[in-house]
Amino acid sequence: MPVTPEQQAEIDDLRKAAVPTLRAVAPGMEAHLYKAREVLDHGFVRVIDYMGDDAAICQAARVSYGKGTKSVQNDEGLIRYLMRHWHSTPFEMCEVKLHVKLPVFVARQWIRHRTANVNEYSARYSILDREFYIPRAEDLAAQSVINNQGRGETLTGEEAERVLRYLKDDAGRAYDHYEEMISDEGQQGLARELARMNLPANIYTQWYWKVDLHNLFHFLRLRADSHAQYEIRVYADAICEMVKDWVPAAYGAFEDYRMGGANLSGRQLECIRKMLKGEEVTQETSGMSKGEWREFMGVVG
Amino acid sequence: MPVTPEQQAEIDDLRKAAVPTLRAVAPGMEAHLYKAREVLDHGFVRVIDYMGDDAAICQAARVSYGKGTKSVQNDEGLIRYLMRHWHSTPFEMCEVKLHVKLPVFVARQWIRHRTANVNEYSARYSILDREFYIPRAEDLAAQSVINNQGRGETLTGEEAERVLRYLKDDAGRAYDHYEEMISDEGQQGLARELARMNLPANIYTQWYWKVDLHNLFHFLRLRADSHAQYEIRVYADAICEMVKDWVPAAYGAFEDYRMGGANLSGRQLECIRKMLKGEEVTQETSGMSKGEWREFMGVVG
Amino acid sequence: MPVTPEQQAEIDDLRKAAVPTLRAVAPGMEAHLYKAREVLDHGFVRVIDYMGDDAAICQAARVSYGKGTKSVQNDEGLIRYLMRHWHSTPFEMCEVKLHVKLPVFVARQWIRHRTANVNEYSARYSILDREFYIPRAEDLAAQSVINNQGRGETLTGEEAERVLRYLKDDAGRAYDHYEEMISDEGQQGLARELARMNLPANIYTQWYWKVDLHNLFHFLRLRADSHAQYEIRVYADAICEMVKDWVPAAYGAFEDYRMGGANLSGRQLECIRKMLKGEEVTQETSGMSKGEWREFMGVVG
Amino acid sequence: MPVTPEQQAEIDDLRKAAVPTLRAVAPGMEAHLYKAREVLDHGFVRVIDYMGDDAAICQAARVSYGKGTKSVQNDEGLIRYLMRHWHSTPFEMCEVKLHVKLPVFVARQWIRHRTANVNEYSARYSILDREFYIPRAEDLAAQSVINNQGRGETLTGEEAERVLRYLKDDAGRAYDHYEEMISDEGQQGLARELARMNLPANIYTQWYWKVDLHNLFHFLRLRADSHAQYEIRVYADAICEMVKDWVPAAYGAFEDYRMGGANLSGRQLECIRKMLKGEEVTQETSGMSKGEWREFMGVVG
């Protein structure tokens, strides 16, 4: 269960306490504040705080009071221009703080994005909950036969059943032993910092994660991508929905230039120019490897 | 003049527009929002936005819903504990965005603090204003004869007058020529990105600067220190006043452990232990250099 | 086993191939290059590459060709001065690249140090080895009764035996199932990125970790500290031995000012001044909490 | 003059002192070590140290000893794959340290790239040299009438002459006064940290700049681009020549995928797909702004 009734009551309380502020307020994001958006079987993403909105991006880009920067182009046009030309600093002027509950193996991928602030629940200090990610049947995929780091077909029948049984049983037993080891009833009780080593990578952890909008977009481009592992992609997708409501113009530009766009090489651009002139181009004449050609066809085809 | 009447009117307008929010609100910081706090002869610091408060630091440190982290110690005690033990991530959960107007030579020192987001007024794109920092008579100091990178006595008489005359005349002439070079009346007009090279380092620039509280404290510890150059210290001092009103408990801990504290070496601690036992210690027997011993005496004396 | 005979042969080969270079060479570090220094039961630290030496720190601090920076003080004196006054940029001019094999729960602590470059062995792409950290009997400690995130007495008797049995059996069974799930003999075979979630946090992973000397010292100060978890401290200790041979003067200054030093608060300095004058100071009159006072006594007592 | 005869003699000495090392050596980079490559009228770039080579990128990507990562694809293929798929961490495993002499207004642009280590010549501590960047006649460009932050035609005749006269005279006078103010002959002498404020932005400064290959490529993509200001582009171009000799395979991939490539938006890709099917597309029907369409035509046209 992502959130207990007690926790939900705390959230409901927080959502009653509106207070006046002179700061920029994004109504779309206020609607998300504190609510737990469920992800996977026990996980969630919650917005805890945010700073700025679409207008704040433009305000920073122009630096208030700057002669010669007054512009008639509207904010959306400016935001698209900034995104297109990789002027990233104005996007850094927005910030968001999330509370995320996620399996440890997802957390390990996530933390590679270094330009963010993180405060994780400490398993040296505290006791972890008995909550493990167990995939739904339709998410149990075989190793891909094409892509060495991807998934192929869904597992079926007895094989699928056995996988689920192993995951559940091993997690349950590991947690039973974890509890037994740290217990101080009738024994000394193993240090928490040691006992945690018995727990598998599908146990849930939690953290506060704070990041600026530019680095968040970078995270989303990589993790909401179809090549990302499914279990992190669902978190990225959930965050996308929040960002869309928070900074709609910036998110629109991100969708067009980053998520929906592609980075083409010099060789690939040369091919496009030839193809537009009516010349025939094949993988052999393109100078690309087979993998690169396949990706190229996926983009222009 | 730090702010024109038109700019002041814009600020006054912004301060009328309170809107409800569900986020954490710091009343002490709301009182500062948008107002230009004057620094030096034409500079200022303005808070444009902030995220979090003292409670947000504790909330992040505990990570909501974490079993075993419920604590009876009050927030101030926890904040002092975190500061003392260099647990920096909870402080990173607060963020502030400032608009700063400052001389270029100050900006060049400031920018060395890399863990921050900056968007500076572009002199490639825009025209700089005719505003230069000219020190007050009492701030015209001689090169220190003790410390190679510090100041000594105040200059007096004809020498002081000549310095002020040079600073004013050279800046004025450089700006006249800057304007003449970029003018497109009756000529092509030099590119702004080139013409700016004629302007001296006391011209004012502006930027938006966004930083988390942990990194801001690091900045303040170095720049509000008595060894920092006076012209950046006054900015740091102005920011200290704002931070004190924003997160009073965190600022109190910062004052005690960082600004008012000292980092003592193993050798110095050894000396203190000996001195407390009544043994005599001299520079010669301490193993310290003369400079280090002088600093040590300044701390314990 | 930290290194297989085949891997050892590769290392021996690499150590035969000296080539001339015009760069700064640190003889003490050349002696460490590529060799696996064993840590815990299956882990190691290996130096793969390094940049700079003590002289390079001084060269950067002076910036070659700079008038007025020529100095008669020797390099060691300069390095101590830089360390004492927190002039960190010259230390950033040295860099080291390590290959580390370590349990996942140690890796999760380590990665919180963000200012470093990391390339970890991918369990989405590759198959993990059957190697788990199993503590020695003398390292099986009980939860501390004083410090919520530390260890107390060593476990004994049946309790200790049961802990070891659980750790070994659960890891072994989890790995058996991992292998069974990914096997493609007579079945599709679960995707590696999913199967890895069954493995416990004491499994070993590997990475290349590259960091500059300033940030490495920060890491070592926190992780070679007596309050750090034993299992990461042994890695930090192993790295300390390498750094000592690489940049002896910088390491000496680090030992005196950081490892052997202490950061005292304003209140604590005030107490020391009073105590040196012969006044009596108690916890009650000091303004410190009990915990802080205990730490203070540990430093000055 | 970029380098004095004394400095050249020091460089020549350094280049005589080859020493054996067990580390990776890049012969192409050894040829560059310490030599000052002249840039602009008094500037230079010198390689002071480097870490790694093309093979080191692949070694990090594979993480030595990792089962299942052994690959028959050659290093160049792997490097192109990594670059194409934005796997940036292996490129971060190479590092370079440069000594750069550059005008202050160029340094101010450069420093915006924050993920690097910098140690600049201190004008608080030392006295700056009398060296100013004065553009060649052919580099004196008018403000662009199309692009608000670019250059247009070259200035000619009397206008050009006047610009050069202003730049030279103002710099010379400012430096005369700088010297006069800091002189301690017959007067106290103004503190260096204050006197420097009289100097214009075309004065030369120097720094040590250390950066990893991934971040260097990011710098080069932006600063060796045709839209970058000429005065920083020449530095980027000089560094490109060095990198090409250092890591030829990585540089080749960078040229194809980054410098020679383009990032196309979803709308632009949609247009290409239509155009390849023979449909006509105009700016009006494309959904792009005029500026964006012009850029698009520049890429595909």
PDB file of C-alpha atoms in Angstrom, chain C residues 3 7-8 10-11 14-26 30-31 33-34 44 46 48-52 56 59-71 73 88-90 92-97 99 116-122 125-129 192 206-210 212 215, chain D residues 3 7-8 10-11 14-26 30-31 33-34 44 46 48-52 56 59-71 73 88-90 92-97 99 116-122 125-129 192 206-210 212 215:
ATOM      1  CA  VAL C   3      41.038 -11.241  -8.000  1.00  0.00           C
ATOM      2  CA  GLN C   7      42.951 -11.080 -13.653  1.00  0.00           C
ATOM      3  CA  GLN C   8      46.183 -11.123 -11.651  1.00  0.00           C
ATOM      4  CA  GLU C  10      46.515  -9.099 -16.647  1.00  0.00           C
ATOM      5  CA  ILE C  11      47.600  -6.822 -13.801  1.00  0.00           C
ATOM      6  CA  LEU C  14      50.187  -3.972 -17.164  1.00  0.00           C
ATOM      7  CA  ARG C  15      52.892  -3.437 -14.574  1.00  0.00           C
ATOM      8  CA  LYS C  16      55.626  -4.460 -16.999  1.00  0.00           C
ATOM      9  CA  ALA C  17      54.841  -1.827 -19.604  1.00  0.00           C
ATOM     10  CA  ALA C  18      56.573   1.383 -18.493  1.00  0.00           C
ATOM     11  CA  VAL C  19      56.592   4.108 -21.145  1.00  0.00           C
ATOM     12  CA  PRO C  20      58.242   7.553 -21.064  1.00  0.00           C
ATOM     13  CA  THR C  21      56.084  10.590 -20.384  1.00  0.00           C
ATOM     14  CA  LEU C  22      56.727  14.312 -19.989  1.00  0.00           C
ATOM     15  CA  ARG C  23      54.032  14.628 -17.335  1.00  0.00           C
ATOM     16  CA  ALA C  24      54.494  14.866 -13.593  1.00  0.00           C
ATOM     17  CA  VAL C  25      55.205  11.398 -12.207  1.00  0.00           C
ATOM     18  CA  ALA C  26      54.654  10.433  -8.557  1.00  0.00           C
ATOM     19  CA  GLU C  30      53.538   4.279  -9.632  1.00  0.00           C
ATOM     20  CA  ALA C  31      54.273   1.552  -7.090  1.00  0.00           C
ATOM     21  CA  LEU C  33      49.287   1.299 -10.068  1.00  0.00           C
ATOM     22  CA  TYR C  34      46.909  -1.510 -11.081  1.00  0.00           C
ATOM     23  CA  PHE C  44      39.535  -4.388  -3.568  1.00  0.00           C
ATOM     24  CA  ARG C  46      43.053  -0.469  -7.474  1.00  0.00           C
ATOM     25  CA  ILE C  48      44.041   2.888 -12.511  1.00  0.00           C
ATOM     26  CA  ASP C  49      45.424   6.348 -13.199  1.00  0.00           C
ATOM     27  CA  TYR C  50      46.410   9.586 -11.454  1.00  0.00           C
ATOM     28  CA  MET C  51      47.221  13.176 -12.426  1.00  0.00           C
ATOM     29  CA  GLY C  52      49.607  15.477 -10.579  1.00  0.00           C
ATOM     30  CA  ALA C  56      51.421  20.304  -9.165  1.00  0.00           C
ATOM     31  CA  GLN C  59      52.246  25.122  -9.430  1.00  0.00           C
ATOM     32  CA  ALA C  60      48.492  25.639  -9.749  1.00  0.00           C
ATOM     33  CA  ALA C  61      48.343  27.780  -6.616  1.00  0.00           C
ATOM     34  CA  ARG C  62      50.980  30.067  -8.083  1.00  0.00           C
ATOM     35  CA  VAL C  63      49.766  29.941 -11.697  1.00  0.00           C
ATOM     36  CA  SER C  64      53.007  29.821 -13.642  1.00  0.00           C
ATOM     37  CA  TYR C  65      54.571  33.102 -14.750  1.00  0.00           C
ATOM     38  CA  GLY C  66      52.634  35.160 -12.238  1.00  0.00           C
ATOM     39  CA  LYS C  67      54.626  38.172 -11.038  1.00  0.00           C
ATOM     40  CA  GLY C  68      54.591  38.623  -7.304  1.00  0.00           C
ATOM     41  CA  THR C  69      53.722  35.009  -6.613  1.00  0.00           C
ATOM     42  CA  LYS C  70      57.300  33.753  -6.589  1.00  0.00           C
ATOM     43  CA  SER C  71      57.822  32.546  -3.084  1.00  0.00           C
ATOM     44  CA  GLN C  73      58.496  29.297   1.268  1.00  0.00           C
ATOM     45  CA  SER C  88      40.615  24.259  -2.154  1.00  0.00           C
ATOM     46  CA  THR C  89      41.127  24.905  -5.868  1.00  0.00           C
ATOM     47  CA  PRO C  90      44.843  23.966  -5.996  1.00  0.00           C
ATOM     48  CA  GLU C  92      41.378  20.091  -7.207  1.00  0.00           C
ATOM     49  CA  MET C  93      44.233  20.127  -9.724  1.00  0.00           C
ATOM     50  CA  CYS C  94      45.171  16.538  -8.801  1.00  0.00           C
ATOM     51  CA  GLU C  95      42.954  13.681  -9.898  1.00  0.00           C
ATOM     52  CA  VAL C  96      42.824   9.944  -9.296  1.00  0.00           C
ATOM     53  CA  LYS C  97      40.929   7.097 -10.958  1.00  0.00           C
ATOM     54  CA  HIS C  99      38.678   0.596  -9.735  1.00  0.00           C
ATOM     55  CA  ALA C 116      33.046  12.475  -8.768  1.00  0.00           C
ATOM     56  CA  ASN C 117      32.799  10.480 -11.987  1.00  0.00           C
ATOM     57  CA  VAL C 118      31.439   6.956 -11.811  1.00  0.00           C
ATOM     58  CA  ASN C 119      31.009   4.135 -14.254  1.00  0.00           C
ATOM     59  CA  GLU C 120      29.448   1.094 -12.623  1.00  0.00           C
ATOM     60  CA  TYR C 121      29.237  -2.478 -13.845  1.00  0.00           C
ATOM     61  CA  SER C 122      25.770  -2.819 -15.371  1.00  0.00           C
ATOM     62  CA  TYR C 125      23.626  -5.732 -19.359  1.00  0.00           C
ATOM     63  CA  SER C 126      25.808  -8.244 -17.531  1.00  0.00           C
ATOM     64  CA  ILE C 127      25.498 -11.070 -15.051  1.00  0.00           C
ATOM     65  CA  LEU C 128      26.681 -10.455 -11.510  1.00  0.00           C
ATOM     66  CA  ASP C 129      29.145 -12.849  -9.872  1.00  0.00           C
ATOM     67  CA  ARG C 192      18.609  -9.385 -16.320  1.00  0.00           C
ATOM     68  CA  GLN C 206      32.331  -2.859  -9.233  1.00  0.00           C
ATOM     69  CA  TRP C 207      32.968   0.586 -10.569  1.00  0.00           C
ATOM     70  CA  TYR C 208      35.477   3.026 -11.883  1.00  0.00           C
ATOM     71  CA  TRP C 209      35.493   6.070  -9.648  1.00  0.00           C
ATOM     72  CA  LYS C 210      37.392   9.243 -10.541  1.00  0.00           C
ATOM     73  CA  ASP C 212      39.879  15.228  -7.599  1.00  0.00           C
ATOM     74  CA  ASN C 215      36.810  16.040  -3.030  1.00  0.00           C
TER      75      ASN C 215
ATOM     76  CA  VAL D   3      55.420  33.969 -23.779  1.00  0.00           C
ATOM     77  CA  GLN D   7      59.177  31.357 -19.931  1.00  0.00           C
ATOM     78  CA  GLN D   8      60.001  29.645 -23.232  1.00  0.00           C
ATOM     79  CA  GLU D  10      61.311  26.929 -18.758  1.00  0.00           C
ATOM     80  CA  ILE D  11      58.980  25.189 -21.205  1.00  0.00           C
ATOM     81  CA  LEU D  14      60.172  20.716 -19.061  1.00  0.00           C
ATOM     82  CA  ARG D  15      60.027  19.075 -22.460  1.00  0.00           C
ATOM     83  CA  LYS D  16      63.445  17.466 -21.970  1.00  0.00           C
ATOM     84  CA  ALA D  17      62.532  15.562 -18.843  1.00  0.00           C
ATOM     85  CA  ALA D  18      60.814  12.349 -19.962  1.00  0.00           C
ATOM     86  CA  VAL D  19      60.312   9.825 -17.148  1.00  0.00           C
ATOM     87  CA  PRO D  20      58.897   6.284 -17.301  1.00  0.00           C
ATOM     88  CA  THR D  21      55.339   5.714 -16.173  1.00  0.00           C
ATOM     89  CA  LEU D  22      53.009   2.710 -16.027  1.00  0.00           C
ATOM     90  CA  ARG D  23      49.986   4.851 -16.841  1.00  0.00           C
ATOM     91  CA  ALA D  24      48.233   5.159 -20.193  1.00  0.00           C
ATOM     92  CA  VAL D  25      50.247   7.465 -22.452  1.00  0.00           C
ATOM     93  CA  ALA D  26      48.784   9.290 -25.470  1.00  0.00           C
ATOM     94  CA  GLU D  30      52.809  14.192 -25.313  1.00  0.00           C
ATOM     95  CA  ALA D  31      53.775  16.194 -28.386  1.00  0.00           C
ATOM     96  CA  LEU D  33      52.669  19.071 -23.464  1.00  0.00           C
ATOM     97  CA  TYR D  34      53.718  22.440 -22.012  1.00  0.00           C
ATOM     98  CA  PHE D  44      47.821  31.035 -25.303  1.00  0.00           C
ATOM     99  CA  ARG D  46      49.092  25.030 -22.926  1.00  0.00           C
ATOM    100  CA  ILE D  48      49.891  20.926 -18.457  1.00  0.00           C
ATOM    101  CA  ASP D  49      48.690  17.377 -17.847  1.00  0.00           C
ATOM    102  CA  TYR D  50      46.222  14.786 -19.109  1.00  0.00           C
ATOM    103  CA  MET D  51      44.745  11.477 -17.921  1.00  0.00           C
ATOM    104  CA  GLY D  52      43.616   8.643 -20.177  1.00  0.00           C
ATOM    105  CA  ALA D  56      40.698   4.282 -21.239  1.00  0.00           C
ATOM    106  CA  GLN D  59      38.068   0.234 -20.399  1.00  0.00           C
ATOM    107  CA  ALA D  60      35.799   2.309 -18.166  1.00  0.00           C
ATOM    108  CA  ALA D  61      32.730   1.535 -20.275  1.00  0.00           C
ATOM    109  CA  ARG D  62      33.394  -2.172 -19.870  1.00  0.00           C
ATOM    110  CA  VAL D  63      34.594  -2.019 -16.246  1.00  0.00           C
ATOM    111  CA  SER D  64      37.444  -4.498 -16.223  1.00  0.00           C
ATOM    112  CA  TYR D  65      36.722  -8.131 -15.320  1.00  0.00           C
ATOM    113  CA  GLY D  66      33.006  -7.757 -15.997  1.00  0.00           C
ATOM    114  CA  LYS D  67      31.535 -10.998 -17.357  1.00  0.00           C
ATOM    115  CA  GLY D  68      29.391 -10.530 -20.420  1.00  0.00           C
ATOM    116  CA  THR D  69      30.942  -7.209 -21.353  1.00  0.00           C
ATOM    117  CA  LYS D  70      33.774  -8.683 -23.412  1.00  0.00           C
ATOM    118  CA  SER D  71      33.088  -7.472 -26.901  1.00  0.00           C
ATOM    119  CA  GLN D  73      33.456  -4.636 -31.573  1.00  0.00           C
ATOM    120  CA  SER D  88      28.584  10.166 -20.965  1.00  0.00           C
ATOM    121  CA  THR D  89      30.269   8.579 -17.954  1.00  0.00           C
ATOM    122  CA  PRO D  90      33.029   6.748 -19.866  1.00  0.00           C
ATOM    123  CA  GLU D  92      34.292  11.552 -17.973  1.00  0.00           C
ATOM    124  CA  MET D  93      37.105   9.080 -17.247  1.00  0.00           C
ATOM    125  CA  CYS D  94      39.565  11.206 -19.254  1.00  0.00           C
ATOM    126  CA  GLU D  95      40.785  14.493 -17.850  1.00  0.00           C
ATOM    127  CA  VAL D  96      42.925  17.378 -19.089  1.00  0.00           C
ATOM    128  CA  LYS D  97      44.583  20.325 -17.347  1.00  0.00           C
ATOM    129  CA  HIS D  99      47.067  26.712 -18.631  1.00  0.00           C
ATOM    130  CA  ALA D 116      35.534  22.216 -14.157  1.00  0.00           C
ATOM    131  CA  ASN D 117      38.310  23.127 -11.736  1.00  0.00           C
ATOM    132  CA  VAL D 118      39.817  26.583 -11.971  1.00  0.00           C
ATOM    133  CA  ASN D 119      42.684  28.366 -10.297  1.00  0.00           C
ATOM    134  CA  GLU D 120      43.033  31.926 -11.530  1.00  0.00           C
ATOM    135  CA  TYR D 121      45.912  34.366 -11.148  1.00  0.00           C
ATOM    136  CA  SER D 122      44.955  36.570  -8.216  1.00  0.00           C
ATOM    137  CA  TYR D 125      47.670  39.235  -4.390  1.00  0.00           C
ATOM    138  CA  SER D 126      49.671  39.949  -7.549  1.00  0.00           C
ATOM    139  CA  ILE D 127      50.156  42.707 -10.094  1.00  0.00           C
ATOM    140  CA  LEU D 128      48.649  42.225 -13.530  1.00  0.00           C
ATOM    141  CA  ASP D 129      50.792  42.635 -16.626  1.00  0.00           C
ATOM    142  CA  ARG D 192      45.801  45.827  -5.249  1.00  0.00           C
ATOM    143  CA  GLN D 206      45.611  33.523 -16.655  1.00  0.00           C
ATOM    144  CA  TRP D 207      44.303  30.379 -15.126  1.00  0.00           C
ATOM    145  CA  TYR D 208      44.728  26.677 -14.720  1.00  0.00           C
ATOM    146  CA  TRP D 209      41.589  24.957 -15.981  1.00  0.00           C
ATOM    147  CA  LYS D 210      40.976  21.244 -15.483  1.00  0.00           C
ATOM    148  CA  ASP D 212      36.903  15.931 -17.926  1.00  0.00           C
ATOM    149  CA  ASN D 215      32.395  18.378 -20.097  1.00  0.00           C
TER     150      ASN D 215
END
